[in-house]
Amino acid sequence: MIEGINMDKRPIGIFDSGIGGLTVAKEIFACLPREDIVYFGDTARVPYGTKSPQTVKKFSCSNTKFLMSQKVKIVIVACNTASATSFGKLRAEFPSIPIIGVIGPAVKLALMCTKNKKIGVIGTESTISSNAYLKEIRKFKSNVSLFGQSCPLFVPLVEEGWIDRKETLLIAKKYLTPLKRKKIDALILGCTHYPMLKSVIKKIMGKGVAVIDSARAVAEKCKKVLEEKGLFNGKKRNGWHKFFVSDNPLRFKRAGQKFLGRKIDKVAQIDIG
Amino acid sequence: MIEGINMDKRPIGIFDSGIGGLTVAKEIFACLPREDIVYFGDTARVPYGTKSPQTVKKFSCSNTKFLMSQKVKIVIVACNTASATSFGKLRAEFPSIPIIGVIGPAVKLALMCTKNKKIGVIGTESTISSNAYLKEIRKFKSNVSLFGQSCPLFVPLVEEGWIDRKETLLIAKKYLTPLKRKKIDALILGCTHYPMLKSVIKKIMGKGVAVIDSARAVAEKCKKVLEEKGLFNGKKRNGWHKFFVSDNPLRFKRAGQKFLGRKIDKVAQIDIG
């Protein structure tokens, strides 16, 4: 990129059902420090993972509309359930802006990692039953097997802060044992909350299994799209980060710090209803 | 009641954040078989227990407005979080109609059961931090101690159908041990999901502790109010039961049967947004 040419001062927009997407935001902040960023967490309607595709599509559209009102130049769907159910719909409804989901980057990484061509994916009920990961894999490979497992208790466990407890280990064993038996050698964390449980998951799956957290891959994909389309900010100073939520900001501030690894100062509440 | 006098053909309205309120509906169906009933489960915005009082108030008002549009004669708030945070607001906003919450009836029952004047209450984060149960107790008794404990994983465990699992027992022990140590002799199940875990809870608390499920008490309170205000239906045949939800009805039908103990036939989806 030649500075001054093809620059775009508008912020990057990110949305998630709540705080989970902050694991993605954290990587985008690190990867694109000069960019201004608007993050929206739909904390009044969280979670998405147990709701129907139709309802998640409706929520994803209203979230994207909000980000558009903030004049963003690109939208990152930092939520697996929204990516799995609503990606096509969002691209059709908002053709004027690039939209990046979390599924494509995770699948590319998993395909690079697997040697025995057996990949596992864990996620919410809606994500797993959408078959979105399998559809994405089939775009590139027909000889790779995918084994899915929904883990509905992982999000509440993370939200409750029960990261290192024996109860969490027991529940994780229950969910992951069927995947272990399939002898997968790559496991996609198909929910933005799950990186918080990475050490427990690694412990159960063992060293031979690559545990794939798509956050970094999503950030790199975002960088690549901005570069290709000439949308870099071109600032010399660090960008600002604005946070919006649909429920009271207090809980988001408190819990979000664990996901982001730093303090969250200002969070504004909006009415998304 | 003298039949034919002071009768009111309008249905009873019940709302909950989702399926939990069906434990209350079940008792109302049994207690008032001649009444027509409209049940609304706000499955698109569930759960309420981790959301702020302001947001739950907003949701409770929109749910009540929907029930009013169905021309109900009484509103049952079959959700502890909504009762704890929004009961006063609902009474003020909808003065034309009697409104019954789940907290008053549960407290009356607990006060009748306790001998050592030490009561426990378990519920969602919002219910426990609202102090609504203590405020209700203080209306009648100043010499009764109340010990609260939020159990955020109970709702996801019930929704996942993990009723009799060892993981559930372990988690329940973790939550309930502090209350056991306080030597309470009555425990209020302050969430309409929790009756599904009654046997696990009883096992941990032991025989000396009365486990109080308010559903029956709420149904009796409803009957009493209808009688006092001359609002009985007066039908000779059994009433009809209509179910509405804000997300896709499939999950509600499937999971709701466990709560209601019978098949749910027709469920309509409405846009509450």
Coordinates of C-alpha atoms in Angstrom, one line a residue, chain B residues 2-254:
Chain B
I2 CA -73.0 -18.5 41.8
E3 CA -72.8 -19.6 38.2
G4 CA -73.9 -17.0 35.7
I5 CA -73.1 -14.1 37.9
N6 CA -70.0 -12.1 37.5
M7 CA -68.6 -14.3 34.8
D8 CA -65.8 -13.3 32.5
K9 CA -65.2 -15.3 29.3
R10 CA -61.8 -13.7 28.6
P11 CA -58.7 -16.0 28.9
I12 CA -56.0 -16.0 31.6
G13 CA -52.7 -14.7 30.3
I14 CA -49.3 -16.2 31.3
F15 CA -45.9 -15.1 30.2
D16 CA -42.4 -16.3 30.8
S17 CA -39.0 -15.8 29.3
G18 CA -39.3 -19.2 27.6
I19 CA -40.4 -22.7 28.6
G20 CA -39.8 -22.5 32.4
G21 CA -43.1 -20.9 33.0
L22 CA -44.8 -24.1 31.8
T23 CA -44.2 -25.6 35.3
V24 CA -46.6 -22.8 36.5
A25 CA -49.0 -23.2 33.6
K26 CA -49.3 -26.9 34.3
E27 CA -50.6 -26.1 37.8
I28 CA -52.9 -23.5 36.5
F29 CA -54.3 -25.9 34.0
A30 CA -54.9 -28.4 36.8
C31 CA -56.3 -25.9 39.2
L32 CA -58.6 -24.1 36.8
P33 CA -59.6 -26.6 34.1
R34 CA -62.5 -24.6 32.8
E35 CA -60.5 -21.5 32.1
D36 CA -59.2 -20.5 28.6
I37 CA -55.5 -19.8 28.7
V38 CA -53.0 -17.9 26.6
Y39 CA -49.3 -18.7 27.3
F40 CA -46.5 -16.5 25.8
G41 CA -42.8 -17.7 26.0
D42 CA -40.3 -15.0 24.9
T43 CA -38.0 -17.6 23.3
A44 CA -36.3 -15.1 21.0
R45 CA -34.9 -13.1 24.0
V46 CA -34.5 -15.8 26.6
P47 CA -32.8 -15.9 29.1
Y48 CA -33.8 -13.0 31.3
G49 CA -31.7 -14.1 34.4
T50 CA -28.4 -12.7 33.2
K51 CA -29.9 -9.4 31.8
S52 CA -30.3 -6.0 33.5
P53 CA -33.4 -5.0 35.4
Q54 CA -34.0 -2.2 32.8
T55 CA -34.0 -4.6 29.9
V56 CA -36.1 -7.2 31.7
K57 CA -38.7 -4.5 32.5
K58 CA -38.8 -3.5 28.9
F59 CA -39.3 -7.1 27.8
S60 CA -42.0 -7.7 30.5
C61 CA -43.9 -4.7 29.3
S62 CA -43.9 -5.8 25.7
N63 CA -45.0 -9.3 26.8
T64 CA -47.8 -7.9 28.8
K65 CA -48.9 -5.7 25.9
F66 CA -49.0 -8.8 23.7
L67 CA -51.2 -10.6 26.3
M68 CA -53.5 -7.5 26.5
S69 CA -53.9 -7.7 22.8
Q70 CA -55.2 -11.2 23.3
K71 CA -57.8 -9.7 25.7
V72 CA -56.8 -11.5 28.8
K73 CA -58.5 -10.8 32.1
I74 CA -55.5 -11.5 34.4
V75 CA -51.7 -11.7 33.8
I76 CA -49.5 -14.3 35.5
V77 CA -45.8 -13.4 35.5
A78 CA -44.6 -17.0 35.5
C79 CA -40.9 -16.0 35.6
N80 CA -39.0 -15.2 38.8
T81 CA -36.6 -12.7 37.1
A82 CA -39.5 -10.8 35.6
S83 CA -41.5 -10.9 38.9
A84 CA -38.4 -9.8 40.8
T85 CA -37.5 -6.9 38.6
S86 CA -40.7 -5.8 36.9
F87 CA -43.7 -6.5 39.1
G88 CA -44.1 -2.9 40.3
K89 CA -43.5 -1.5 36.9
L90 CA -46.2 -3.8 35.4
R91 CA -48.8 -2.9 38.0
A92 CA -48.1 0.8 37.4
E93 CA -48.2 0.4 33.6
F94 CA -51.3 -1.8 33.4
P95 CA -53.6 -0.7 36.2
S96 CA -56.7 -2.0 34.6
I97 CA -55.9 -5.7 35.1
P98 CA -54.9 -7.9 38.0
I99 CA -51.3 -9.1 37.8
I100 CA -49.8 -12.0 39.8
G101 CA -46.2 -12.7 40.2
V102 CA -44.4 -15.8 41.5
I103 CA -42.6 -14.3 44.5
G104 CA -45.5 -13.5 46.9
P105 CA -47.0 -16.9 46.8
A106 CA -43.6 -18.6 47.3
V107 CA -42.7 -16.4 50.2
K108 CA -46.1 -17.1 52.0
L109 CA -45.5 -20.9 51.6
A110 CA -41.9 -20.6 52.9
L111 CA -43.0 -18.7 55.9
M112 CA -45.5 -21.4 56.7
C113 CA -42.9 -24.1 56.3
T114 CA -39.9 -22.7 58.2
K115 CA -39.6 -23.5 61.9
N116 CA -36.1 -22.3 62.6
K117 CA -36.7 -19.0 60.7
K118 CA -33.9 -19.6 58.2
I119 CA -35.0 -19.7 54.6
G120 CA -32.9 -20.2 51.5
V121 CA -33.7 -19.0 48.0
I122 CA -32.0 -20.1 44.7
G123 CA -32.5 -18.3 41.4
T124 CA -30.8 -16.5 38.5
E125 CA -28.2 -13.8 39.0
S126 CA -30.8 -11.0 38.4
T127 CA -33.4 -12.5 40.8
I128 CA -30.9 -13.0 43.6
S129 CA -29.3 -9.6 43.2
S130 CA -32.7 -7.9 43.1
N131 CA -33.3 -8.8 46.8
A132 CA -37.0 -9.1 45.8
Y133 CA -37.5 -12.2 48.1
L134 CA -36.1 -10.5 51.1
K135 CA -38.3 -7.4 50.5
E136 CA -41.3 -9.6 50.3
I137 CA -40.4 -11.5 53.5
R138 CA -40.0 -8.2 55.3
K139 CA -43.6 -7.2 54.5
F140 CA -44.6 -10.0 57.0
K141 CA -41.7 -10.9 59.2
S142 CA -38.7 -9.1 60.6
N143 CA -37.2 -12.1 62.4
V144 CA -36.7 -14.4 59.5
S145 CA -33.2 -14.7 57.9
L146 CA -33.0 -15.2 54.1
F147 CA -29.9 -16.7 52.4
G148 CA -29.7 -16.3 48.6
Q149 CA -27.6 -18.2 46.1
S150 CA -27.6 -17.7 42.3
C151 CA -27.2 -20.9 40.3
P152 CA -26.5 -19.7 36.7
L153 CA -25.8 -23.2 35.4
F154 CA -29.1 -24.7 36.4
V155 CA -31.1 -23.3 33.5
P156 CA -28.7 -24.4 30.8
L157 CA -28.4 -27.9 32.5
V158 CA -32.2 -28.2 32.5
E159 CA -32.4 -27.0 28.9
E160 CA -29.8 -29.5 27.9
G161 CA -31.9 -32.2 29.6
W162 CA -29.0 -33.1 32.0
I163 CA -31.4 -33.9 34.9
D164 CA -30.0 -37.1 36.5
R165 CA -26.3 -36.8 35.5
K166 CA -23.4 -36.9 37.9
E167 CA -22.1 -33.5 36.5
T168 CA -25.5 -31.9 37.5
L169 CA -25.2 -33.4 41.0
L170 CA -21.7 -32.0 41.3
I171 CA -22.7 -28.6 40.2
A172 CA -25.7 -28.6 42.4
K173 CA -23.5 -29.6 45.4
K174 CA -21.2 -26.6 44.7
Y175 CA -24.2 -24.2 44.7
L176 CA -26.1 -25.7 47.6
T177 CA -23.4 -26.4 50.1
P178 CA -23.2 -22.8 51.4
L179 CA -27.0 -22.9 52.0
K180 CA -26.8 -26.2 53.8
R181 CA -24.1 -24.8 56.0
K182 CA -26.5 -22.0 57.1
K183 CA -28.9 -24.7 58.3
I184 CA -31.9 -23.4 56.5
D185 CA -35.0 -25.5 56.8
A186 CA -36.9 -24.2 53.8
L187 CA -35.5 -23.6 50.3
I188 CA -37.4 -21.6 47.7
L189 CA -36.9 -22.7 44.1
G190 CA -36.8 -19.1 42.8
C191 CA -36.8 -20.0 39.1
T192 CA -39.4 -21.8 37.1
H193 CA -36.8 -24.1 35.6
Y194 CA -35.7 -25.5 38.9
P195 CA -38.6 -27.8 39.7
M196 CA -37.1 -30.0 37.0
L197 CA -34.1 -30.5 39.3
K198 CA -36.2 -31.0 42.5
S199 CA -35.0 -34.6 43.1
V200 CA -31.3 -33.7 42.9
I201 CA -31.9 -30.6 45.1
K202 CA -33.8 -32.7 47.7
K203 CA -31.1 -35.3 47.7
I204 CA -28.5 -32.7 48.5
M205 CA -30.5 -30.7 51.0
G206 CA -31.8 -33.8 52.9
K207 CA -35.1 -34.6 54.5
G208 CA -35.1 -31.7 57.1
V209 CA -35.4 -29.1 54.3
A210 CA -38.7 -28.2 52.7
V211 CA -38.2 -27.6 49.0
I212 CA -40.7 -25.0 47.9
D213 CA -41.9 -24.9 44.3
S214 CA -44.3 -21.9 43.9
A215 CA -46.2 -23.2 40.9
R216 CA -49.1 -24.7 42.9
A217 CA -49.2 -21.6 45.2
V218 CA -49.4 -19.3 42.2
A219 CA -52.2 -21.3 40.7
E220 CA -54.2 -21.1 43.9
K221 CA -53.5 -17.4 44.2
C222 CA -54.8 -17.0 40.6
K223 CA -58.0 -19.0 41.5
K224 CA -58.5 -16.8 44.6
V225 CA -58.2 -13.5 42.6
L226 CA -60.6 -14.7 39.9
E227 CA -63.1 -15.7 42.6
E228 CA -62.8 -12.4 44.6
K229 CA -63.2 -10.3 41.4
G230 CA -65.9 -12.5 39.9
L231 CA -63.8 -13.4 36.9
F232 CA -64.4 -17.1 36.6
N233 CA -65.1 -18.3 33.1
G234 CA -68.2 -20.3 34.1
K235 CA -67.8 -22.7 31.2
K236 CA -69.1 -26.3 31.6
R237 CA -66.5 -27.7 29.3
N238 CA -62.7 -27.7 29.6
G239 CA -61.0 -24.5 28.5
W240 CA -58.6 -24.2 25.5
H241 CA -54.9 -23.5 25.8
K242 CA -53.1 -21.3 23.3
F243 CA -49.3 -21.1 23.1
F244 CA -47.3 -18.3 21.5
V245 CA -43.5 -17.8 21.3
S246 CA -41.2 -15.3 19.8
D247 CA -38.7 -17.7 18.2
N248 CA -39.3 -20.8 16.1
P249 CA -42.0 -23.0 17.8
L250 CA -40.2 -26.4 17.1
R251 CA -37.7 -26.2 20.1
F252 CA -40.5 -25.0 22.4
K253 CA -42.7 -27.8 21.4
R254 CA -40.0 -30.4 21.9

